[in-house]
Amino acid sequence: MSTSDHATRRTEPLPFPAGFRVGAATASYQIEGAAAEDGRGVSIWDTFSHTPGKVRGGDTGDVACDSYHRYRDDAALLAELGLASYRFSISWPRIRPDGRGTVNQKGLDHYKAVVEALLERSIEPVATLYHWDLPQVVEDEGGWAARSTAEAFAEYAGIVAEALGDVVGKWITMNEPQVSANHGYRTGEHAPGLRDEVKAAAANHHLLLAHGLALEVLRGVLPGGTPVGITLDLHPVRPGADGIEELVAMVDAEQNGCYLEPVLHGRYPTAARPHMVPGAPVVRDGDLERIHAPIDFLGVNYYSPLYVRYGAWNALVGGEAPRPGHPGVVSYAPPGFERTAMGWLVDPEGLYELLHRLADERPGLPLYVTENGCAAEDYLATDGQVHDPERVKYLHLHLDACARAAADGVPLHGYFVWSLLDNFEWAWGFQKRFGIVFVDFSDRRRVVKDSARFVAQVAATGAVPPFPEHWPR
Ligand code: IFM
């Protein structure tokens, strides 16, 4: 059923299955600040954001939302909104400032305190072990292009699991390895800012290997039955013209398949171009078996689909963008779609279809939407509130897509909105606001937005309300 059919027919709330968890997500470098406190080492994002010209407006995560000090306030906000789970990430350089070697007890103590603050409020802590803040020392020794980084990551994962294994509800090894490999090592838009095809393909493999090695370690350390998974950013690829199935298959293989296939099937895709796919000697015997070891759930980050077609990029055509690494191929925004403040298409059917695709590809594997949300031009209104109708609509449509998929039998167990707070949006700095809670970056004050109230309503009722007759503007 399409969104519009669905919208016109549904007059009752659409319930999620019993036990469905609605939560919110953040990541360490994007919210914590306290960059030089309590023994934290330097990460690649400290270096990158302090390099002139890399991040819009020269923004850095030095202070960010100051959540390192305000985590109790953040936990109180989650509780006020009635959210069941909080997905946060652990900063590797806080735990091992040099990547390997000395363990920084203050770092572990901090995350213990965060977890306690959540548990006191009956909020499930969901910890991501890597959300892009690689210790700079490890990058200097080869970063994700080097196999030794995967081994160092597994050691770090074991240390964190020893310390927090009995209190964290679920573990996510990696967040969006595709972005780390491609933006960090291929296009250079993200830290460490390299543009090297060979290193990017190696990074692709070593990020996944790090997941596989960490999985082995976590299984040995965590109490039996503790769920462990990985989060992938997935982008349904669609044709922007007729007769280009081969191109669509290739882009899908490179964008999604290079991550999804090794994890779900223990192989790299054949439809991708050879230089995009890791091979020998980077891929060694036994690696793919490790990467493919059973996971307890798959985390899905979904924001929008990707339309592609052949053609030269014309900068004057809004919504078009060249595809890095694909000369003669452009991403394309078909007319008729709304777009977010990032310029990303609003298409909840992409999420609905993606969830079905995953359920078909690995029947029975529990799925969580570990990120979904949108940037909008939010501001504090004269009434002291933040009214964000675009985000309310975006979340309403996407939660509806989730509820429909779950009602069809897709094993979707939860949804985390990205993000709890406005935060450091990587190369965009603080200019792009994704939070359901507004952060005034002059004093770090938090203001609950209308969208947070909407998410709270969904969490409280366990159902997605019918669509309004007219979306508020
Ligand atoms: O802010 C990011 C997050 O860190 C990873 N997923 C996408 C979000 C929005 O760009």
Coordinates of C-alpha atoms and ligand atoms in Angstrom, one line a residue:
M1 CA 0.0 0.0 0.0
S2 CA 1.5 3.4 -0.9
T3 CA 1.7 6.2 1.6
S4 CA -1.1 8.1 0.1
D5 CA -3.5 5.0 -0.1
H6 CA -2.6 4.3 3.4
A7 CA -3.1 7.9 4.6
T8 CA -6.5 8.2 3.2
R9 CA -7.7 4.8 4.5
R10 CA -6.3 4.8 8.1
T11 CA -8.5 6.5 10.6
E12 CA -7.3 4.6 13.7
P13 CA -3.9 4.5 15.3
L14 CA -1.6 1.9 13.9
P15 CA -0.1 -0.1 16.7
F16 CA 3.4 -1.5 17.0
P17 CA 3.7 -5.1 18.1
A18 CA 4.0 -5.7 21.9
G19 CA 7.5 -5.0 23.1
F20 CA 8.4 -2.6 20.3
R21 CA 10.9 -0.1 21.7
V22 CA 10.9 3.6 20.7
G23 CA 14.2 5.3 21.6
A24 CA 16.6 8.0 20.5
A25 CA 20.2 7.9 19.3
T26 CA 23.4 10.0 19.6
A27 CA 27.1 9.6 19.1
S28 CA 30.1 10.5 21.3
Y29 CA 31.9 13.0 19.2
Q30 CA 28.7 14.7 18.1
I31 CA 27.5 15.4 21.7
E32 CA 30.0 14.9 24.4
G33 CA 32.5 17.8 24.2
A34 CA 35.1 17.6 27.0
A35 CA 37.6 16.8 24.3
A36 CA 40.6 17.3 26.5
E37 CA 39.2 16.1 29.8
D38 CA 39.8 13.1 32.1
G39 CA 42.6 11.6 29.9
R40 CA 40.7 11.4 26.6
G41 CA 43.1 11.0 23.7
V42 CA 42.9 12.8 20.4
S43 CA 40.6 11.4 17.7
I44 CA 40.7 11.8 14.0
W45 CA 37.7 14.1 14.3
D46 CA 39.6 16.4 16.6
T47 CA 42.3 16.7 14.0
F48 CA 40.0 17.0 11.1
S49 CA 37.7 19.6 12.7
H50 CA 40.6 21.7 13.7
T51 CA 42.0 21.7 10.2
P52 CA 40.9 24.9 8.5
G53 CA 38.4 24.4 5.7
K54 CA 37.3 20.9 6.7
V55 CA 34.1 21.7 8.7
R56 CA 31.6 24.4 8.0
G57 CA 32.2 27.5 10.0
G58 CA 35.3 26.0 11.7
D59 CA 33.0 24.2 14.1
T60 CA 34.5 21.4 16.3
G61 CA 33.3 18.9 18.8
D62 CA 35.4 20.5 21.6
V63 CA 32.3 21.4 23.6
A64 CA 29.4 20.2 21.3
C65 CA 26.3 19.6 23.5
D66 CA 28.5 19.3 26.6
S67 CA 26.8 15.9 27.2
Y68 CA 29.9 14.7 29.0
H69 CA 28.9 16.9 31.9
R70 CA 25.1 17.0 31.2
Y71 CA 24.4 13.3 30.7
R72 CA 22.1 13.3 33.7
D73 CA 20.0 16.0 32.1
D74 CA 19.9 14.1 28.9
A75 CA 18.8 10.9 30.7
A76 CA 16.1 13.0 32.4
L77 CA 14.9 14.3 29.0
L78 CA 14.7 10.7 27.7
A79 CA 12.7 9.8 30.8
E80 CA 10.4 12.8 30.4
L81 CA 9.7 11.7 26.8
G82 CA 9.0 8.2 28.0
L83 CA 11.6 6.7 25.6
A84 CA 12.4 3.0 26.3
S85 CA 16.0 2.9 24.9
Y86 CA 18.9 5.2 24.4
R87 CA 21.6 4.4 21.7
F88 CA 24.8 6.2 22.5
S89 CA 28.4 5.6 21.5
I90 CA 31.6 5.0 23.4
S91 CA 34.6 7.0 22.5
W92 CA 37.6 4.8 21.8
P93 CA 40.1 7.5 22.7
R94 CA 38.4 8.0 26.1
I95 CA 39.0 4.4 26.9
R96 CA 42.4 3.9 25.3
P97 CA 43.9 7.3 24.6
D98 CA 46.7 5.8 22.5
G99 CA 44.4 3.3 20.8
R100 CA 46.3 0.4 22.3
G101 CA 48.0 0.1 25.6
T102 CA 47.0 2.0 28.7
V103 CA 43.3 1.8 29.7
N104 CA 41.9 5.1 31.0
Q105 CA 39.8 4.2 34.0
K106 CA 38.1 7.6 34.0
G107 CA 36.8 6.9 30.6
L108 CA 35.2 3.7 31.7
D109 CA 33.8 5.3 34.8
H110 CA 32.2 8.0 32.7
Y111 CA 30.2 5.5 30.6
K112 CA 29.3 3.5 33.8
A113 CA 27.8 6.7 35.2
V114 CA 25.9 7.3 31.9
V115 CA 24.5 3.8 32.0
E116 CA 23.6 4.1 35.7
A117 CA 21.7 7.3 34.9
L118 CA 19.8 5.5 32.3
L119 CA 19.0 2.4 34.3
E120 CA 17.8 4.5 37.3
R121 CA 15.2 5.8 34.9
S122 CA 14.4 2.4 33.4
I123 CA 15.9 3.3 30.0
E124 CA 17.7 0.5 28.2
P125 CA 21.3 1.5 27.3
V126 CA 22.3 0.5 23.8
A127 CA 26.0 1.0 23.2
T128 CA 27.7 1.5 19.9
L129 CA 31.5 0.8 20.1
Y130 CA 32.5 2.8 17.0
H131 CA 30.8 5.8 15.7
W132 CA 33.8 7.3 13.8
D133 CA 36.1 8.7 16.5
L134 CA 39.2 6.7 15.8
P135 CA 42.2 7.5 18.0
Q136 CA 44.5 9.7 16.0
V137 CA 47.5 7.5 16.9
V138 CA 45.8 4.5 15.3
E139 CA 45.2 6.6 12.2
D140 CA 48.8 7.6 12.1
E141 CA 49.7 3.9 12.1
G142 CA 47.5 3.2 9.0
G143 CA 44.0 3.7 10.3
W144 CA 41.3 1.6 8.8
A145 CA 43.5 0.9 5.8
A146 CA 45.6 -1.3 8.1
R147 CA 44.5 -4.7 9.4
S148 CA 46.1 -3.9 12.8
T149 CA 43.3 -1.4 13.4
A150 CA 40.7 -4.1 13.3
E151 CA 42.8 -6.1 15.9
A152 CA 43.2 -3.0 18.1
F153 CA 39.4 -2.4 17.9
A154 CA 38.6 -5.9 19.1
E155 CA 40.9 -5.5 22.1
Y156 CA 39.2 -2.2 22.9
A157 CA 35.8 -3.8 22.5
G158 CA 36.8 -6.5 25.0
I159 CA 37.9 -3.9 27.6
V160 CA 34.6 -2.1 27.3
A161 CA 32.6 -5.3 27.5
E162 CA 34.5 -6.4 30.6
A163 CA 33.6 -3.1 32.3
L164 CA 30.0 -2.6 31.1
G165 CA 28.9 -6.1 30.0
D166 CA 26.5 -6.6 32.8
V167 CA 24.7 -3.3 32.5
V168 CA 24.4 -2.5 28.8
G169 CA 21.3 -4.0 27.2
K170 CA 22.5 -4.3 23.6
W171 CA 25.8 -3.8 21.8
I172 CA 26.4 -2.4 18.3
T173 CA 30.0 -3.0 17.1
M174 CA 30.1 -0.5 14.2
N175 CA 28.1 2.4 13.0
E176 CA 27.9 2.8 9.2
P177 CA 31.1 1.3 8.0
Q178 CA 30.2 2.5 4.5
V179 CA 30.4 6.1 5.5
S180 CA 33.7 5.6 7.4
A181 CA 35.3 3.9 4.4
N182 CA 33.9 6.1 1.6
H183 CA 33.7 9.5 3.2
G184 CA 36.8 9.0 5.3
Y185 CA 39.1 7.4 2.7
R186 CA 37.6 7.8 -0.7
T187 CA 36.0 11.3 -1.0
G188 CA 37.8 12.8 2.0
E189 CA 34.7 14.7 3.2
H190 CA 35.1 13.1 6.6
A191 CA 38.0 12.4 8.9
P192 CA 40.7 11.4 8.2
G193 CA 40.1 13.2 4.9
L194 CA 41.9 10.8 2.5
R195 CA 41.2 10.4 -1.2
D196 CA 42.6 7.0 -1.9
E197 CA 40.7 4.3 -3.7
V198 CA 43.0 1.5 -2.6
K199 CA 42.9 2.5 1.1
A200 CA 39.1 3.0 0.9
A201 CA 38.6 -0.6 -0.3
A202 CA 40.9 -1.8 2.4
A203 CA 39.1 0.3 5.0
N204 CA 35.8 -1.3 3.9
H205 CA 37.2 -4.7 4.7
H206 CA 39.0 -3.8 7.9
L207 CA 35.9 -2.1 9.4
L208 CA 33.9 -5.2 8.7
L209 CA 36.7 -7.4 10.0
A210 CA 36.8 -5.3 13.2
H211 CA 33.1 -6.1 13.6
G212 CA 33.8 -9.8 13.1
L213 CA 36.8 -9.8 15.5
A214 CA 34.9 -7.8 18.1
L215 CA 32.0 -10.1 17.8
E216 CA 34.2 -13.1 18.8
V217 CA 35.6 -11.2 21.8
L218 CA 32.2 -9.9 22.9
R219 CA 30.7 -13.4 22.7
G220 CA 33.5 -14.6 25.1
V221 CA 33.1 -11.7 27.6
L222 CA 29.4 -10.8 27.7
P223 CA 26.8 -12.7 29.7
G224 CA 25.2 -15.3 27.5
G225 CA 22.3 -14.1 25.5
T226 CA 23.4 -10.4 25.4
P227 CA 22.4 -9.2 21.9
V228 CA 25.1 -8.0 19.7
G229 CA 24.6 -6.5 16.2
I230 CA 26.0 -4.0 13.6
T231 CA 24.5 -0.9 12.2
L232 CA 24.6 -0.3 8.4
D233 CA 23.4 2.7 6.5
L234 CA 21.3 1.4 3.7
H235 CA 20.0 3.3 0.7
P236 CA 17.5 1.8 -1.7
V237 CA 18.8 2.6 -5.1
R238 CA 16.3 3.5 -7.8
P239 CA 16.5 4.2 -11.5
G240 CA 16.2 7.9 -12.5
A241 CA 15.6 6.7 -16.1
D242 CA 14.4 3.6 -18.0
G243 CA 16.7 0.8 -19.0
I244 CA 19.4 1.3 -16.5
E245 CA 19.0 -1.8 -14.4
E246 CA 22.7 -2.6 -14.7
L247 CA 23.7 0.7 -13.3
V248 CA 21.2 0.4 -10.5
A249 CA 22.5 -3.0 -9.6
M250 CA 26.1 -1.7 -9.6
V251 CA 25.4 1.3 -7.4
D252 CA 23.4 -0.9 -5.0
A253 CA 26.2 -3.4 -4.8
E254 CA 28.8 -0.6 -4.1
Q255 CA 26.7 1.4 -1.7
N256 CA 24.9 -1.3 0.2
G257 CA 26.1 -4.7 -1.0
C258 CA 29.8 -4.2 0.0
Y259 CA 28.6 -4.1 3.6
L260 CA 25.3 -6.1 3.7
E261 CA 26.5 -9.1 1.7
P262 CA 29.6 -9.9 3.8
V263 CA 27.6 -9.6 7.0
L264 CA 24.5 -11.5 5.9
H265 CA 26.1 -13.9 3.4
G266 CA 29.9 -14.0 3.9
R267 CA 30.7 -12.7 0.4
Y268 CA 31.4 -9.5 -1.4
P269 CA 29.0 -8.5 -4.3
T270 CA 29.8 -9.4 -7.9
A271 CA 27.9 -6.5 -9.4
A272 CA 30.2 -3.9 -7.9
R273 CA 33.2 -2.6 -10.0
P274 CA 36.4 -4.5 -9.0
H275 CA 38.3 -1.5 -7.5
M276 CA 35.4 -1.0 -5.1
V277 CA 35.5 -4.5 -3.7
P278 CA 38.1 -5.6 -1.2
G279 CA 40.1 -8.6 -2.4
A280 CA 43.4 -10.4 -1.7
P281 CA 45.8 -9.8 -0.1
V282 CA 43.6 -7.5 2.1
V283 CA 40.9 -10.2 2.5
R284 CA 42.5 -13.3 4.1
D285 CA 41.3 -16.8 4.5
G286 CA 38.7 -16.9 7.3
D287 CA 37.9 -13.2 7.3
L288 CA 34.5 -13.5 5.6
E289 CA 33.5 -16.3 7.9
R290 CA 34.3 -14.0 10.9
I291 CA 32.4 -11.1 9.4
H292 CA 29.5 -13.4 8.6
A293 CA 29.3 -14.9 12.2
P294 CA 25.8 -14.9 13.5
I295 CA 24.5 -11.6 14.8
D296 CA 21.5 -11.1 17.1
F297 CA 20.1 -8.2 15.2
L298 CA 20.8 -5.8 12.3
G299 CA 20.7 -2.1 12.9
V300 CA 19.4 -0.1 9.9
N301 CA 20.0 3.6 9.4
Y302 CA 17.6 4.9 6.8
Y303 CA 17.2 8.5 5.7
S304 CA 16.4 8.5 2.0
P305 CA 16.6 6.5 -1.3
L306 CA 19.1 7.2 -4.0
Y307 CA 18.0 7.8 -7.6
V308 CA 20.7 7.5 -10.2
R309 CA 21.0 8.0 -13.9
Y310 CA 23.6 8.4 -16.6
G311 CA 24.4 11.9 -17.6
A312 CA 26.8 14.8 -17.1
W313 CA 26.3 16.7 -13.9
N314 CA 24.7 20.1 -14.4
A315 CA 25.3 22.3 -11.3
L316 CA 22.3 24.4 -12.3
V317 CA 19.8 21.5 -11.9
G318 CA 18.7 21.5 -8.3
G319 CA 18.9 18.1 -6.5
E320 CA 21.5 16.7 -8.9
A321 CA 24.9 15.6 -7.7
P322 CA 27.8 13.9 -9.3
R323 CA 28.4 10.4 -7.9
P324 CA 31.9 10.3 -6.5
G325 CA 33.9 7.6 -8.3
H326 CA 31.3 7.2 -11.0
P327 CA 32.2 9.5 -13.9
G328 CA 29.1 10.1 -16.0
V329 CA 26.6 9.1 -13.3
V330 CA 24.5 11.5 -11.3
S331 CA 22.3 11.2 -8.3
Y332 CA 19.0 12.8 -9.1
A333 CA 16.0 14.1 -7.2
P334 CA 12.9 13.3 -9.1
P335 CA 10.2 16.0 -8.9
G336 CA 7.4 15.5 -6.4
F337 CA 9.5 14.6 -3.4
E338 CA 9.9 16.9 -0.5
R339 CA 13.4 17.4 0.7
T340 CA 14.9 17.9 4.1
A341 CA 17.3 20.7 5.1
M342 CA 20.1 18.4 3.9
G343 CA 18.5 18.2 0.5
W344 CA 17.7 14.5 1.1
L345 CA 14.5 13.1 -0.4
V346 CA 11.6 12.4 1.9
D347 CA 10.5 8.9 1.0
P348 CA 9.1 6.7 3.7
E349 CA 8.3 4.0 1.2
G350 CA 12.0 3.5 0.8
L351 CA 12.1 2.5 4.5
Y352 CA 9.1 0.2 4.1
E353 CA 10.6 -1.5 1.1
L354 CA 14.0 -1.8 2.7
L355 CA 12.6 -3.5 5.8
H356 CA 10.8 -6.0 3.6
R357 CA 14.0 -6.6 1.5
L358 CA 16.0 -7.3 4.6
A359 CA 13.3 -9.6 6.1
D360 CA 13.2 -11.5 2.8
E361 CA 17.0 -11.7 2.6
R362 CA 17.5 -13.0 6.1
P363 CA 14.2 -14.3 7.4
G364 CA 13.8 -14.0 11.1
L365 CA 16.8 -11.8 11.8
P366 CA 15.6 -9.1 14.3
L367 CA 15.8 -5.6 12.8
Y368 CA 16.0 -2.3 14.6
V369 CA 15.9 1.1 12.9
T370 CA 18.9 2.5 14.7
E371 CA 18.7 5.9 13.0
N372 CA 16.0 7.8 11.2
G373 CA 15.3 11.5 11.2
C374 CA 15.8 14.8 9.4
A375 CA 17.5 18.1 9.5
A376 CA 15.3 21.1 9.5
E377 CA 15.7 24.9 9.9
D378 CA 14.7 25.0 13.5
Y379 CA 14.8 28.1 15.7
L380 CA 13.5 29.3 19.1
A381 CA 10.2 31.0 18.4
T382 CA 9.0 34.0 20.3
D383 CA 6.8 31.7 22.5
G384 CA 10.0 30.1 23.7
Q385 CA 9.2 26.9 21.9
V386 CA 10.6 25.1 18.8
H387 CA 8.0 24.3 16.3
D388 CA 9.3 21.8 13.7
P389 CA 6.4 20.7 11.6
E390 CA 8.6 19.3 8.8
R391 CA 10.3 16.9 11.3
V392 CA 6.9 15.9 12.9
K393 CA 5.7 15.0 9.4
Y394 CA 8.9 13.2 8.5
L395 CA 8.8 11.1 11.7
H396 CA 5.1 10.5 11.4
L397 CA 5.5 9.1 7.8
H398 CA 8.5 7.0 8.7
L399 CA 7.1 5.6 11.9
D400 CA 4.0 4.7 10.0
A401 CA 6.2 2.9 7.4
C402 CA 7.8 0.9 10.3
A403 CA 4.4 0.1 11.9
R404 CA 3.1 -1.1 8.5
A405 CA 6.2 -3.3 7.9
A406 CA 5.9 -4.7 11.5
A407 CA 2.2 -5.4 10.9
D408 CA 3.1 -7.3 7.7
G409 CA 5.3 -9.6 9.9
V410 CA 8.7 -8.0 9.3
P411 CA 10.7 -8.7 12.6
L412 CA 11.2 -5.1 13.4
H413 CA 11.7 -4.7 17.2
G414 CA 12.5 -1.0 17.7
Y415 CA 13.1 2.5 16.3
F416 CA 15.6 5.1 17.4
V417 CA 15.1 8.6 16.2
W418 CA 18.2 10.4 15.1
S419 CA 18.8 12.4 17.1
L420 CA 17.9 13.1 20.7
L421 CA 19.8 16.4 20.5
D422 CA 20.9 18.9 17.8
N423 CA 24.5 18.1 17.6
F424 CA 27.8 18.3 15.6
E425 CA 26.7 17.1 12.1
W426 CA 30.2 16.2 11.0
A427 CA 31.4 18.3 8.0
W428 CA 28.3 20.5 8.4
G429 CA 29.2 21.4 11.9
F430 CA 26.3 22.7 14.1
Q431 CA 24.5 24.2 11.1
K432 CA 22.3 21.2 10.5
R433 CA 19.9 20.4 13.3
F434 CA 18.7 16.8 13.5
G435 CA 17.5 16.8 17.2
I436 CA 14.0 16.3 18.6
V437 CA 15.5 18.4 21.4
F438 CA 16.8 21.9 20.4
V439 CA 20.2 22.8 21.8
D440 CA 21.0 26.5 22.1
F441 CA 24.7 26.4 21.3
S442 CA 25.3 29.7 23.1
D443 CA 24.6 28.2 26.5
R444 CA 23.8 24.5 25.7
R445 CA 20.3 24.8 27.1
R446 CA 17.9 22.1 25.8
V447 CA 14.4 22.9 24.6
V448 CA 12.0 20.1 23.7
K449 CA 10.7 20.5 20.1
D450 CA 7.2 19.6 18.9
S451 CA 8.7 16.5 17.2
A452 CA 9.9 15.2 20.6
R453 CA 6.3 15.5 21.9
F454 CA 5.2 13.6 18.8
V455 CA 7.7 10.8 19.4
A456 CA 6.7 10.8 23.1
Q457 CA 3.1 10.2 22.1
V458 CA 4.1 7.3 19.8
A459 CA 6.1 5.8 22.7
A460 CA 3.3 6.3 25.2
T461 CA 0.6 4.8 23.1
G462 CA 2.7 2.2 21.3
A463 CA 1.0 3.2 18.1
V464 CA 1.3 5.7 15.2
P465 CA -1.6 8.1 15.1
P466 CA -3.6 8.6 11.9
F467 CA -2.3 11.3 9.6
P468 CA -3.8 14.7 10.0
E469 CA -6.2 15.9 7.3
H470 CA -3.7 18.6 6.5
W471 CA -0.1 18.6 7.5
P472 CA 0.6 21.7 9.5
R473 CA 3.0 24.2 7.8
Ligands
IFM1 O1 24.7 12.5 12.1 C1 24.8 11.3 11.3 C2 25.1 10.2 12.2 O2 26.3 10.4 12.9 C3 25.3 8.9 11.3 N1 24.2 8.7 10.5 C4 23.6 9.9 9.7 C5 23.4 11.1 10.7 C6 22.9 12.3 9.9 O3 23.8 12.6 8.9

